[in-house]
XYZ file of C-alpha atoms in Angstrom:
126
model
C 281.363 141.254 -25.335
C 278.532 142.503 -27.124
C 278.725 146.291 -28.170
C 275.348 148.095 -27.978
C 274.731 151.392 -29.716
C 271.465 153.443 -28.891
C 269.962 156.286 -31.044
C 266.596 158.090 -31.737
C 266.596 160.365 -28.948
C 265.581 163.926 -28.925
C 263.176 166.621 -27.924
C 259.133 165.304 -27.996
C 255.997 167.003 -27.330
C 253.792 165.712 -24.415
C 251.209 163.108 -26.221
C 253.533 162.534 -29.012
C 255.690 159.101 -29.811
C 259.477 158.244 -30.317
C 260.953 155.073 -31.549
C 264.861 154.386 -30.193
C 266.968 151.838 -31.679
C 269.650 149.779 -29.987
C 271.925 148.308 -32.901
C 273.790 145.068 -31.224
C 277.367 143.942 -32.482
C 276.236 140.371 -32.536
C 272.526 138.975 -32.219
C 272.129 135.294 -31.307
C 269.415 133.658 -29.843
C 270.708 132.906 -26.219
C 270.693 137.011 -25.693
C 267.865 138.708 -23.664
C 267.742 142.519 -24.440
C 266.121 145.297 -22.174
C 265.626 148.943 -22.018
C 266.349 151.015 -19.046
C 266.115 154.866 -18.562
C 267.463 156.988 -15.937
C 266.096 160.568 -14.965
C 268.145 163.134 -13.244
C 268.516 162.690 -9.436
C 266.569 159.066 -9.807
C 267.763 155.279 -10.073
C 267.986 153.569 -13.181
C 264.550 152.003 -13.830
C 263.912 148.890 -16.061
C 261.398 149.393 -18.607
C 260.796 146.317 -20.935
C 263.209 143.704 -21.787
C 262.579 140.748 -24.655
C 264.154 137.317 -24.904
C 265.670 136.613 -28.308
C 265.209 132.784 -27.741
C 261.230 132.882 -27.782
C 259.961 136.393 -27.859
C 258.844 136.550 -24.758
C 258.636 140.135 -23.219
C 258.361 141.807 -19.831
C 256.962 145.319 -19.257
C 257.374 147.707 -16.194
C 253.846 148.962 -14.854
C 254.906 152.549 -15.606
C 255.360 151.842 -19.508
C 252.849 149.200 -20.123
C 250.390 150.098 -23.028
C 252.142 152.809 -24.092
C 255.931 151.245 -24.839
C 256.433 148.382 -27.071
C 259.855 146.825 -27.627
C 260.587 144.835 -30.981
C 263.490 143.310 -33.029
C 264.447 143.328 -36.587
C 266.837 140.261 -36.618
C 268.315 141.021 -40.031
C 269.499 144.529 -38.958
C 270.794 143.188 -35.320
C 268.549 145.998 -33.641
C 266.007 146.302 -30.810
C 263.430 149.074 -30.947
C 261.447 150.796 -28.239
C 258.559 152.447 -29.439
C 257.281 154.982 -27.017
C 253.540 156.416 -27.556
C 251.561 158.891 -25.324
C 254.931 160.440 -24.123
C 254.869 162.500 -20.786
C 257.161 164.858 -19.376
C 258.039 162.480 -16.607
C 259.438 160.177 -19.370
C 262.229 162.477 -19.530
C 265.479 160.417 -19.178
C 268.533 159.006 -20.611
C 267.649 155.720 -22.088
C 269.589 152.609 -22.359
C 269.719 149.260 -23.832
C 271.253 146.497 -22.235
C 272.237 142.515 -23.074
C 272.888 139.811 -21.349
C 273.762 136.062 -22.650
C 270.474 134.328 -20.755
C 266.797 133.855 -21.627
C 264.423 135.751 -19.666
C 263.173 132.845 -17.336
C 266.651 132.664 -16.360
C 267.111 136.003 -15.183
C 266.033 137.857 -11.569
C 263.897 140.465 -13.288
C 265.772 143.536 -14.650
C 268.291 143.614 -12.127
C 269.742 140.605 -13.973
C 270.838 143.076 -16.613
C 272.900 145.216 -14.479
C 276.197 142.693 -15.081
C 275.691 142.708 -18.938
C 276.547 144.724 -21.631
C 275.159 148.303 -21.934
C 274.977 151.323 -24.728
C 275.963 154.681 -23.958
C 272.293 156.129 -23.790
C 270.319 158.417 -25.485
C 268.541 161.529 -24.398
C 264.756 161.801 -24.576
C 263.266 165.051 -23.551
C 259.413 165.338 -23.494
C 258.273 169.201 -23.241
C 256.334 171.541 -25.069
């Protein structure tokens, strides 16, 4: 089973930027990888995902235009670049992986049965 480790969380001022990293124990082209977040008292929310086979991406409306997903295949790493952060972006951020291309998944819920990291806390506050 793939192992995932997130890092890069911390305290950020409103309007600031932060880049999260997700290092995977393996990086093959039959995987899709997603970023989720969960704020206190709220359900886990899918933010963005990428298909390693063709680089196709999907973004939720809540982060489209502010958050960007990218990969560094040489480092087995998926990044989440977060810009123009808002207090409502405060949450624990997780990466998840499934061994399927995006087109074969029923949206973000397709990642629920996949491999997950332990999460990294992002707090947006002045």
